[in-house]
Short mmCIF file of C-alpha atoms and ligand atoms in Angstrom, two decimals:
data_model
loop_
_atom_site.label_atom_id
_atom_site.label_comp_id
_atom_site.label_asym_id
_atom_site.label_seq_id
_atom_site.Cartn_x
_atom_site.Cartn_y
_atom_site.Cartn_z
CA MET A 1 -33.71 -38.48 -45.54
CA GLN A 2 -30.35 -38.75 -47.13
CA ARG A 3 -30.79 -35.35 -48.63
CA PHE A 4 -31.77 -33.88 -45.27
CA LEU A 5 -28.65 -35.30 -43.65
CA LEU A 6 -26.48 -33.85 -46.34
CA LEU A 7 -28.06 -30.46 -45.82
CA CYS A 8 -27.38 -30.63 -42.08
CA VAL A 9 -23.74 -31.52 -42.62
CA THR A 10 -23.28 -28.71 -45.09
CA PHE A 11 -24.81 -26.25 -42.66
CA ALA A 12 -22.65 -27.43 -39.78
CA PHE A 13 -19.56 -27.13 -41.92
CA THR A 14 -20.14 -23.72 -43.43
CA GLY A 15 -22.20 -22.23 -40.60
CA PRO A 16 -19.45 -20.64 -38.48
CA ALA A 17 -17.67 -19.28 -41.52
CA LEU A 18 -20.81 -17.68 -42.90
CA GLN A 19 -21.97 -16.37 -39.58
CA ALA A 20 -19.32 -13.94 -38.33
CA GLN A 21 -18.23 -14.49 -34.77
CA PRO A 22 -19.06 -11.52 -32.54
CA LEU A 23 -16.52 -9.27 -30.83
CA LEU A 24 -16.71 -9.61 -27.05
CA VAL A 25 -15.17 -6.92 -24.84
CA GLY A 26 -14.96 -6.54 -21.06
CA PHE A 27 -13.39 -4.11 -18.59
CA GLY A 28 -11.95 -4.57 -15.10
CA GLU A 29 -9.96 -2.56 -12.57
CA SER A 30 -8.10 -3.00 -9.28
CA ASN A 31 -7.02 -0.43 -6.75
CA VAL A 32 -3.23 -0.83 -6.37
CA THR A 33 -2.48 2.16 -4.13
CA PRO A 34 0.25 1.50 -1.53
CA ASP A 35 -0.40 2.75 2.01
CA PRO A 36 2.36 5.12 3.21
CA ALA A 37 0.96 4.95 6.76
CA LYS A 38 1.90 1.27 6.94
CA LYS A 39 5.27 1.21 5.17
CA ASP A 40 7.59 3.79 3.57
CA VAL A 41 6.65 4.50 -0.03
CA TRP A 42 9.39 6.04 -2.21
CA LEU A 43 7.97 8.08 -5.05
CA ALA A 44 9.44 7.41 -8.48
CA GLY A 45 10.29 9.50 -11.50
CA PHE A 46 12.32 12.48 -10.31
CA GLY A 47 15.13 12.47 -7.70
CA LYS A 48 15.79 9.82 -5.10
CA GLY A 49 14.60 10.00 -1.49
CA ARG A 50 11.10 11.41 -2.11
CA LYS A 51 9.02 9.79 0.60
CA ALA A 52 5.24 9.72 0.22
CA THR A 53 3.30 11.45 3.02
CA LYS A 54 -0.28 10.55 2.12
CA ILE A 55 -2.67 9.29 -0.55
CA HIS A 56 -4.32 12.01 -2.63
CA ASP A 57 -6.06 9.83 -5.23
CA PRO A 58 -5.93 6.11 -6.01
CA LEU A 59 -3.54 4.26 -8.31
CA MET A 60 -5.34 1.74 -10.49
CA ALA A 61 -4.66 -1.20 -12.76
CA ARG A 62 -7.19 -0.91 -15.58
CA ALA A 63 -7.79 -3.73 -18.04
CA VAL A 64 -9.69 -4.41 -21.24
CA VAL A 65 -10.15 -7.91 -22.65
CA LEU A 66 -11.14 -8.46 -26.27
CA ALA A 67 -12.27 -11.87 -27.52
CA HIS A 68 -13.13 -13.17 -30.95
CA ASP A 69 -13.57 -16.73 -32.16
CA LYS A 70 -10.99 -18.69 -30.13
CA GLN A 71 -8.68 -15.75 -29.43
CA LYS A 72 -8.51 -13.57 -26.37
CA ILE A 73 -6.33 -10.49 -25.83
CA ALA A 74 -5.84 -8.49 -22.62
CA ILE A 75 -4.40 -4.98 -22.37
CA VAL A 76 -3.76 -3.58 -18.91
CA SER A 77 -2.36 -0.22 -17.84
CA VAL A 78 -1.11 0.56 -14.33
CA ASP A 79 -0.65 4.00 -12.70
CA VAL A 80 3.05 3.44 -11.96
CA VAL A 81 6.37 4.64 -13.39
CA GLY A 82 7.21 1.41 -15.24
CA LEU A 83 7.26 -2.38 -14.92
CA PHE A 84 10.06 -4.63 -16.07
CA HIS A 85 9.56 -7.51 -18.50
CA ASP A 86 9.54 -10.14 -15.74
CA VAL A 87 6.25 -8.70 -14.41
CA ALA A 88 4.58 -9.24 -17.81
CA VAL A 89 6.01 -12.78 -17.98
CA SER A 90 4.75 -13.60 -14.48
CA VAL A 91 1.28 -12.10 -15.13
CA ARG A 92 0.96 -14.12 -18.34
CA LYS A 93 1.76 -17.35 -16.48
CA GLN A 94 -1.23 -16.71 -14.22
CA LEU A 95 -3.62 -16.20 -17.14
CA PRO A 96 -3.94 -19.38 -19.18
CA GLY A 97 -6.15 -19.26 -22.25
CA PHE A 98 -5.06 -15.82 -23.43
CA THR A 99 -3.56 -15.37 -26.90
CA TYR A 100 -1.67 -12.29 -25.71
CA VAL A 101 -1.44 -10.16 -22.59
CA LEU A 102 0.02 -6.64 -22.76
CA VAL A 103 1.08 -5.17 -19.39
CA SER A 104 1.87 -1.47 -19.57
CA SER A 105 2.31 1.49 -17.22
CA THR A 106 1.16 5.07 -17.55
CA HIS A 107 4.69 6.20 -16.48
CA ASN A 108 3.22 8.00 -13.49
CA HIS A 109 5.82 10.10 -11.64
CA GLU A 110 3.74 10.39 -8.43
CA GLY A 111 3.49 6.72 -7.51
CA PRO A 112 5.77 4.15 -5.85
CA ASP A 113 9.15 3.03 -7.15
CA THR A 114 8.52 -0.15 -9.14
CA MET A 115 11.94 -0.26 -10.83
CA GLY A 116 14.40 0.17 -7.96
CA LEU A 117 15.88 3.47 -9.11
CA TRP A 118 14.26 5.82 -6.59
CA GLY A 119 15.10 4.59 -3.09
CA GLU A 120 16.20 6.59 -0.09
CA ASN A 121 19.74 6.97 -1.46
CA LEU A 122 22.01 5.80 -4.30
CA PHE A 123 22.56 2.41 -2.68
CA ALA A 124 18.95 1.68 -1.79
CA SER A 125 16.18 0.36 -4.00
CA GLY A 126 12.80 2.01 -3.48
CA ILE A 127 10.99 -1.25 -4.22
CA ASP A 128 8.87 -2.97 -1.60
CA PRO A 129 8.70 -6.66 -2.68
CA ASP A 130 5.40 -7.14 -0.81
CA TYR A 131 3.88 -4.25 -2.73
CA MET A 132 5.12 -5.70 -6.03
CA LYS A 133 3.34 -8.97 -5.18
CA ALA A 134 0.11 -7.13 -4.38
CA LEU A 135 0.47 -5.06 -7.55
CA GLU A 136 0.87 -8.16 -9.67
CA ALA A 137 -2.16 -9.77 -8.03
CA GLY A 138 -4.12 -6.59 -8.76
CA ILE A 139 -3.12 -6.70 -12.43
CA VAL A 140 -4.18 -10.34 -12.74
CA LYS A 141 -7.49 -9.65 -10.95
CA ALA A 142 -8.29 -6.66 -13.19
CA ILE A 143 -7.77 -8.84 -16.27
CA GLN A 144 -9.80 -11.72 -14.84
CA ASP A 145 -12.67 -9.35 -14.01
CA ALA A 146 -12.53 -7.86 -17.50
CA ASP A 147 -12.62 -11.38 -18.92
CA LYS A 148 -15.67 -12.31 -16.82
CA GLY A 149 -17.51 -9.17 -17.88
CA LYS A 150 -17.14 -9.62 -21.64
CA LYS A 151 -20.15 -8.67 -23.72
CA GLU A 152 -20.97 -8.56 -27.40
CA VAL A 153 -20.17 -5.09 -28.74
CA THR A 154 -19.33 -3.03 -31.78
CA ALA A 155 -16.71 -0.28 -31.78
CA VAL A 156 -16.08 3.22 -33.06
CA ILE A 157 -12.68 4.88 -33.31
CA GLY A 158 -11.66 8.53 -33.36
CA ALA A 159 -8.51 10.64 -33.23
CA ALA A 160 -7.72 14.29 -32.49
CA ASN A 161 -4.55 16.35 -32.41
CA ALA A 162 -3.57 18.86 -29.74
CA PRO A 163 -0.01 20.21 -30.02
CA ASP A 164 -0.88 22.84 -27.40
CA LEU A 165 -1.35 20.13 -24.77
CA LEU A 166 2.28 19.00 -25.04
CA HIS A 167 5.61 20.57 -24.24
CA ASP A 168 8.60 19.09 -26.06
CA GLY A 169 11.55 19.32 -23.68
CA ARG A 170 14.28 18.39 -26.13
CA GLU A 171 15.49 19.51 -29.55
CA PRO A 172 14.72 18.71 -32.29
CA TYR A 173 11.14 19.66 -31.44
CA VAL A 174 8.90 16.89 -32.75
CA LYS A 175 5.63 16.18 -30.98
CA HIS A 176 3.43 13.11 -31.22
CA ASP A 177 0.24 15.01 -30.49
CA GLU A 178 -2.43 12.59 -31.71
CA LEU A 179 -4.90 11.14 -29.21
CA VAL A 180 -6.66 7.92 -30.25
CA VAL A 181 -9.87 6.73 -28.64
CA LEU A 182 -12.03 3.61 -28.98
CA ARG A 183 -15.62 3.44 -27.74
CA PHE A 184 -17.48 0.15 -27.40
CA GLN A 185 -21.26 -0.07 -27.52
CA ASN A 186 -23.89 -2.80 -27.20
CA SER A 187 -26.78 -3.45 -29.61
CA ARG A 188 -28.86 -0.73 -27.88
CA LYS A 189 -26.04 1.77 -28.62
CA ILE A 190 -25.20 2.07 -24.92
CA THR A 191 -21.50 2.70 -24.30
CA THR A 192 -19.88 -0.21 -22.45
CA GLY A 193 -16.32 1.09 -22.22
CA ILE A 194 -13.66 3.44 -23.57
CA VAL A 195 -9.95 2.98 -24.35
CA VAL A 196 -8.02 6.23 -24.72
CA GLN A 197 -4.37 6.63 -25.71
CA TRP A 198 -2.33 9.83 -25.34
CA ASN A 199 1.37 10.66 -25.41
CA CYS A 200 2.54 12.55 -22.33
CA HIS A 201 4.55 12.12 -19.11
CA PRO A 202 2.16 12.00 -16.12
CA GLU A 203 4.35 14.36 -14.09
CA THR A 204 2.28 17.53 -13.75
CA LEU A 205 2.60 17.39 -9.94
CA SER A 206 6.34 17.59 -10.47
CA SER A 207 9.26 16.76 -8.17
CA LYS A 208 8.22 18.38 -4.86
CA ASN A 209 4.87 16.65 -4.43
CA THR A 210 4.78 13.96 -1.72
CA GLU A 211 1.15 12.85 -2.07
CA ILE A 212 0.45 9.62 -3.94
CA SER A 213 -1.53 10.41 -7.08
CA ALA A 214 -2.15 9.09 -10.61
CA ASP A 215 -1.31 12.63 -11.81
CA TYR A 216 -3.48 13.95 -14.67
CA VAL A 217 -4.38 10.42 -15.83
CA GLY A 218 -6.73 9.95 -12.86
CA TYR A 219 -8.59 13.13 -13.84
CA THR A 220 -8.79 12.18 -17.53
CA VAL A 221 -10.30 8.81 -16.60
CA GLU A 222 -12.68 10.49 -14.11
CA HIS A 223 -13.86 12.97 -16.76
CA LEU A 224 -14.58 10.26 -19.32
CA LYS A 225 -16.17 7.92 -16.77
CA LYS A 226 -18.58 10.60 -15.62
CA LYS A 227 -19.47 11.83 -19.08
CA HIS A 228 -19.97 8.41 -20.70
CA ASP A 229 -20.97 6.41 -17.62
CA CYS A 230 -18.65 3.51 -18.40
CA PRO A 231 -15.25 2.03 -17.49
CA VAL A 232 -12.17 3.66 -19.06
CA VAL A 233 -8.67 2.37 -19.81
CA TYR A 234 -5.96 4.99 -20.35
CA LEU A 235 -2.87 3.97 -22.33
CA THR A 236 0.40 5.87 -22.51
CA GLY A 237 1.98 5.99 -25.97
CA THR A 238 5.01 7.95 -27.19
CA VAL A 239 6.57 9.78 -24.24
CA GLY A 240 10.26 10.14 -25.20
CA GLY A 241 12.04 13.13 -26.60
CA LEU A 242 10.34 14.55 -24.32
CA MET A 243 6.57 14.73 -24.22
CA THR A 244 5.44 16.43 -21.00
CA SER A 245 2.64 18.40 -19.40
CA LEU A 246 5.17 20.53 -17.51
CA ARG A 247 5.42 24.05 -18.95
CA VAL A 248 2.19 23.53 -20.94
CA GLU A 249 0.06 26.63 -20.38
CA VAL A 250 -3.16 25.64 -18.63
CA LYS A 251 -5.63 28.28 -17.38
CA ASP A 252 -8.54 28.17 -14.96
CA ASP A 253 -12.06 29.49 -15.71
CA GLN A 254 -10.98 33.05 -14.84
CA GLY A 255 -8.08 32.85 -17.28
CA LYS A 256 -5.44 32.57 -14.58
CA ALA A 257 -2.44 30.41 -15.53
CA LEU A 258 -2.09 27.38 -13.25
CA ALA A 259 1.36 26.46 -11.93
CA ASP A 260 3.23 23.21 -12.43
CA GLY A 261 3.33 21.09 -9.31
CA THR A 262 -0.25 21.93 -8.26
CA PHE A 263 -3.32 19.73 -8.12
CA GLU A 264 -5.25 22.59 -9.78
CA LYS A 265 -3.16 22.35 -12.95
CA THR A 266 -3.06 18.55 -12.82
CA GLU A 267 -6.85 18.31 -12.59
CA ARG A 268 -7.38 20.87 -15.33
CA TYR A 269 -4.84 19.25 -17.65
CA GLY A 270 -6.47 15.83 -17.09
CA GLN A 271 -9.86 17.31 -17.98
CA LEU A 272 -8.42 18.91 -21.12
CA VAL A 273 -7.14 15.51 -22.25
CA GLY A 274 -10.61 14.10 -21.46
CA LYS A 275 -12.22 16.84 -23.54
CA LEU A 276 -9.82 16.08 -26.39
CA ALA A 277 -11.07 12.48 -26.23
CA ASP A 278 -14.66 13.79 -26.35
CA LYS A 279 -13.79 15.78 -29.47
CA ALA A 280 -12.27 12.67 -31.07
CA LEU A 281 -15.36 10.66 -30.09
CA ALA A 282 -17.73 13.22 -31.59
CA ALA A 283 -16.21 12.47 -35.00
CA ALA A 284 -15.57 8.76 -34.37
CA LYS A 285 -16.36 6.23 -37.10
CA PRO A 286 -17.33 2.54 -36.86
CA VAL A 287 -14.29 0.28 -36.93
CA LYS A 288 -13.95 -3.44 -37.52
CA LEU A 289 -11.74 -4.93 -34.80
CA THR A 290 -11.75 -8.55 -35.97
CA PRO A 291 -10.06 -10.88 -36.77
CA PHE A 292 -7.07 -10.68 -34.37
CA GLU A 293 -3.47 -11.28 -35.25
CA VAL A 294 -0.55 -10.92 -32.81
CA ARG A 295 3.17 -11.22 -33.37
CA THR A 296 5.83 -10.68 -30.75
CA LYS A 297 9.59 -10.97 -30.67
CA SER A 298 11.97 -11.36 -27.74
CA PHE A 299 15.37 -9.82 -28.24
CA PHE A 300 18.45 -8.51 -26.44
CA MET A 301 19.96 -5.01 -26.24
CA PRO A 302 23.37 -4.05 -24.80
CA ILE A 303 23.55 -1.87 -21.68
CA ASP A 304 26.04 0.90 -22.33
CA ASN A 305 24.79 3.17 -19.55
CA ALA A 306 27.35 3.16 -16.71
CA PHE A 307 24.68 4.24 -14.21
CA TYR A 308 22.48 1.26 -15.09
CA VAL A 309 25.47 -1.13 -14.89
CA LEU A 310 26.23 0.32 -11.45
CA GLY A 311 22.58 -0.21 -10.48
CA PHE A 312 22.86 -3.85 -11.53
CA ASN A 313 26.07 -4.33 -9.58
CA LEU A 314 24.64 -2.67 -6.47
CA GLY A 315 21.58 -4.90 -6.69
CA VAL A 316 19.36 -1.79 -6.93
CA LEU A 317 18.29 -2.63 -10.48
CA LYS A 318 16.87 -6.13 -10.31
CA ARG A 319 16.28 -7.83 -13.62
CA ASP A 320 17.87 -10.76 -15.45
CA GLY A 321 21.25 -9.86 -16.94
CA TYR A 322 22.77 -11.32 -20.10
CA LEU A 323 26.13 -11.11 -21.86
CA TRP A 324 26.04 -9.12 -25.08
CA LYS A 325 27.58 -11.02 -28.00
CA GLY A 326 26.62 -8.65 -30.78
CA ASP A 327 23.44 -10.55 -31.71
CA PRO A 328 20.00 -9.20 -30.66
CA LEU A 329 18.56 -12.70 -30.98
CA LYS A 330 21.15 -14.58 -28.92
CA ALA A 331 22.72 -13.97 -25.51
CA ASP A 332 23.73 -16.11 -22.53
CA PRO A 333 22.63 -15.33 -18.99
CA VAL A 334 25.20 -13.66 -16.79
CA GLY A 335 26.86 -16.42 -14.74
CA PRO A 336 27.56 -16.31 -11.00
CA LYS A 337 30.95 -14.61 -11.51
CA PRO A 338 30.66 -12.36 -14.55
CA ASP A 339 33.68 -10.68 -16.07
CA PRO A 340 33.39 -7.08 -14.82
CA LYS A 341 34.55 -5.84 -18.23
CA ALA A 342 31.93 -7.84 -20.16
CA ARG A 343 29.24 -5.85 -21.96
CA MET A 344 25.91 -6.68 -20.38
CA ALA A 345 22.54 -6.97 -22.07
CA ILE A 346 18.88 -7.18 -21.14
CA LYS A 347 16.07 -9.16 -22.71
CA SER A 348 12.90 -7.39 -23.83
CA GLU A 349 10.03 -7.79 -26.28
CA VAL A 350 8.24 -5.89 -29.04
CA GLY A 351 4.72 -6.65 -30.18
CA TRP A 352 2.57 -6.04 -33.25
CA ILE A 353 -1.15 -6.46 -32.76
CA LYS A 354 -3.73 -6.30 -35.51
CA LEU A 355 -7.34 -5.99 -34.43
CA GLY A 356 -9.19 -5.91 -37.74
CA ASP A 357 -8.57 -2.42 -39.17
CA LEU A 358 -6.53 -1.25 -36.15
CA GLU A 359 -2.83 -1.93 -35.73
CA ILE A 360 -1.16 -1.47 -32.36
CA ALA A 361 2.59 -1.17 -31.76
CA ALA A 362 3.69 -2.47 -28.34
CA ILE A 363 6.97 -0.71 -27.59
CA PRO A 364 8.84 -1.57 -24.36
CA GLY A 365 9.88 1.92 -23.22
CA GLU A 366 9.83 5.65 -23.86
CA ILE A 367 10.26 6.04 -27.58
CA TYR A 368 11.06 9.37 -29.22
CA PRO A 369 8.32 10.76 -31.52
CA GLU A 370 10.93 11.07 -34.28
CA LEU A 371 11.13 7.27 -34.40
CA VAL A 372 7.36 6.75 -34.41
CA LEU A 373 6.57 9.37 -37.05
CA SER A 374 9.68 8.95 -39.28
CA LYS A 375 10.94 12.42 -38.37
CA VAL A 376 14.52 11.64 -37.32
CA GLN A 377 16.67 14.70 -37.95
CA ASP A 378 18.09 14.70 -41.46
CA PRO A 379 20.73 15.91 -42.05
CA PRO A 380 21.97 15.36 -38.48
CA ASP A 381 23.25 18.23 -36.36
CA LYS A 382 26.99 18.83 -36.56
CA GLY A 383 27.36 18.15 -32.85
CA ALA A 384 25.75 14.67 -32.95
CA ASP A 385 27.87 11.80 -31.60
CA TYR A 386 26.93 9.45 -34.47
CA PRO A 387 26.14 11.68 -37.46
CA ASP A 388 26.66 8.78 -39.87
CA ALA A 389 24.20 6.47 -38.15
CA ALA A 390 21.44 5.16 -40.42
CA ILE A 391 17.93 6.45 -39.80
CA GLU A 392 15.92 3.77 -38.00
CA PRO A 393 12.82 2.32 -39.72
CA GLY A 394 9.85 4.41 -38.45
CA ILE A 395 7.28 2.59 -36.32
CA TYR A 396 4.12 3.99 -37.95
CA ALA A 397 5.61 3.57 -41.44
CA GLN A 398 5.48 -0.20 -40.84
CA MET A 399 1.78 -0.11 -39.98
CA LYS A 400 -0.40 -0.11 -43.10
CA SER A 401 -3.90 -0.50 -41.62
CA LYS A 402 -6.54 2.21 -41.67
CA HIS A 403 -6.01 2.98 -37.94
CA ARG A 404 -2.88 3.01 -35.77
CA MET A 405 -2.10 3.26 -32.12
CA ILE A 406 1.01 2.92 -29.98
CA VAL A 407 1.37 1.59 -26.45
CA GLY A 408 4.60 2.66 -24.77
CA LEU A 409 6.17 1.00 -21.71
CA ALA A 410 4.58 -2.16 -23.10
CA ASN A 411 5.65 -5.33 -21.29
CA ASP A 412 8.80 -3.53 -20.12
CA GLU A 413 10.30 -0.13 -19.29
CA ILE A 414 13.79 0.13 -20.76
CA GLY A 415 14.00 3.96 -20.57
CA TYR A 416 14.47 6.33 -23.49
CA ILE A 417 14.68 5.04 -27.04
CA ILE A 418 16.71 7.78 -28.77
CA PRO A 419 17.42 7.97 -32.54
CA LYS A 420 21.11 7.04 -32.84
CA ARG A 421 21.98 10.09 -34.94
CA GLN A 422 20.40 12.33 -32.27
CA TRP A 423 22.53 10.74 -29.51
CA ASP A 424 24.48 13.60 -27.95
CA ALA A 425 26.48 12.79 -24.84
CA LYS A 426 29.86 14.17 -25.93
CA ALA A 427 30.99 17.73 -26.74
CA PRO A 428 30.60 19.55 -29.06
CA PHE A 429 26.88 19.45 -28.31
CA CYS A 430 24.06 19.76 -30.82
CA TYR A 431 22.36 23.10 -31.61
CA GLY A 432 25.37 25.02 -30.23
CA ARG A 433 24.48 24.12 -26.64
CA LYS A 434 27.00 24.43 -23.82
CA LYS A 435 25.88 21.17 -22.24
CA ALA A 436 24.15 17.98 -23.26
CA GLN A 437 20.37 17.88 -23.33
CA TYR A 438 18.55 15.57 -20.91
CA GLY A 439 17.83 12.05 -22.11
CA GLU A 440 20.90 9.86 -22.58
CA GLU A 441 21.33 9.22 -18.83
CA ASN A 442 18.00 7.42 -18.84
CA SER A 443 18.68 5.27 -21.90
CA LEU A 444 20.39 1.87 -22.22
CA GLY A 445 22.61 3.33 -24.93
CA PRO A 446 22.95 4.47 -28.55
CA GLU A 447 22.27 0.96 -29.93
CA THR A 448 18.81 0.73 -28.35
CA ALA A 449 16.82 2.50 -31.09
CA PRO A 450 18.51 0.81 -34.10
CA ILE A 451 17.97 -2.67 -32.59
CA LEU A 452 14.45 -2.05 -31.30
CA CYS A 453 13.13 -0.39 -34.47
CA GLU A 454 14.57 -3.19 -36.59
CA MET A 455 12.93 -5.80 -34.33
CA PHE A 456 9.59 -4.02 -34.68
CA ARG A 457 10.00 -3.90 -38.45
CA SER A 458 10.64 -7.64 -38.48
CA VAL A 459 7.43 -8.43 -36.56
CA ALA A 460 5.34 -5.95 -38.54
CA GLU A 461 6.63 -7.46 -41.79
CA ARG A 462 6.47 -11.03 -40.46
CA LYS A 463 10.16 -11.88 -40.84
ZN1 ZN B 1 10.18 9.35 -18.69
#
C-alpha cells in the first residue's frame, strides 16, 4: 500500500513534465468595415481629403491565438493604415489571462483614417471616434473567438523569396523579399489555419481610388482560404525604405500589363502573393512552436518632425505626449502648459517572441529592410546628413533561432524607421539627387532607428 502511494505521488509529480503539453491554436475574425453611406469616411495613406464613396471589399480584423501550458498569446492584424500604442494597451486590458497580445495593422492605404493624419484638410482629423470604438470591439471579439476555437495542432513552416513582387522606391535599393508562412494541422493532417507574413505596402489601388478595400491583402487571404479551406491571418512585416506593389510589373493571363490603381492589378498581385505562400508551403517543414517566451520593452523616442509636432498642437494627432530628456527609458508626461520649445517624445514598445524554434520581432512601425537584414549602407553616401552615425544593430542578427519572422506596425505605428546614416533631409542630397528622397517627412526623426534597434537588441539579449 505504501509502495503504491509512493508510485502515485511520483507519477503526479513527474507526469506533466514527461508528457509534453500540446500546442493549441485557434483563429477568429471580425468585419470592421466602416459604412460611408452613414458617415463620412476619410481614406488614409496618401493625400488628405480623400472621401470614400463605397465599399468594394471588407476590412477585417484577423486573429490567431496560440496556447501552451499556462501561456496564451494572441496576434491580430487589422486592414487599416496603422494603430497607435494606446489601442494595443486598451485591447490588452479587455483580455485578461493572456501572456501577450500583439495588435498590428496591414498598413492598408484604402481604408479609413485611424491615425488622424488624413482628414478633410490640414486642420481636421480623419478619425471617427465611434468607428475607433467599434474597431477596438472588433479586435477584441476576433481574439476572443480565436481563443474559444483553440484546438490541438502541430505546425509546419516555410519561406520563399520573390524580389520581383516588390518595388523598392528609395535608394539604396535593399529589398526584404522573404515571405514566411505557418500552417497548422490537426492529428488527421487537416489544415486548421494559416499565418502568412509578407513585406509590402498595401497600396496597389493607389491615391485616386475612393472605394474602401483591403487592397491586395484581401485577395491574398481569399486565395489561401479557398485553396486550403481554412482561416488565414496576414501579417505585414518590413515595409519601410520603401517596399511597395506600385510599379511592380503584373500581367494578366493574356500577358497584358495591369496598371497601378486598378482592381485588376490589385487582385492579381494578391493572388501572386498567395501563390508565393503556396510555393513556401509546398516545401514547408515541421516546426516546434513550444515553449513560449515573450519579452517586451516600453521606451521613449523624441519627435523631431515639425509636421508631427504641428499635428500634436492642432489636436489632429492624438496620442500621449512626453518631454524628451535624453533617456529612452525615462520621460515625464507633457503637462497642461508645455514649453513650446521643449522637445517632445512619444512612448512605444518593442517585443521579442520566441515560439519554440521560431523567433518573432514585433517592431512598432515601418522599418527599413537595411535595419532588419544588416544592410545599412557602408560606407555612407557623401550626401548623408549623419555620415558618422554608427550602424544600428540589425534586427535579424539578434535572432538566433532556426526560423525568424517580423511583424511591422506592431502595437504602434510610429512611421518610418530610417537608418541614421541614410537620413537625408538636407542638401547636398545622396546619390547626386537634386532633391531629397521620400521618407523623412513620415518619420519621427533621425534618432528613431538608433534608439529602437538598441531597444530591440536589449530585449532579444535579455538586458
Ligand atoms: Zn508607409
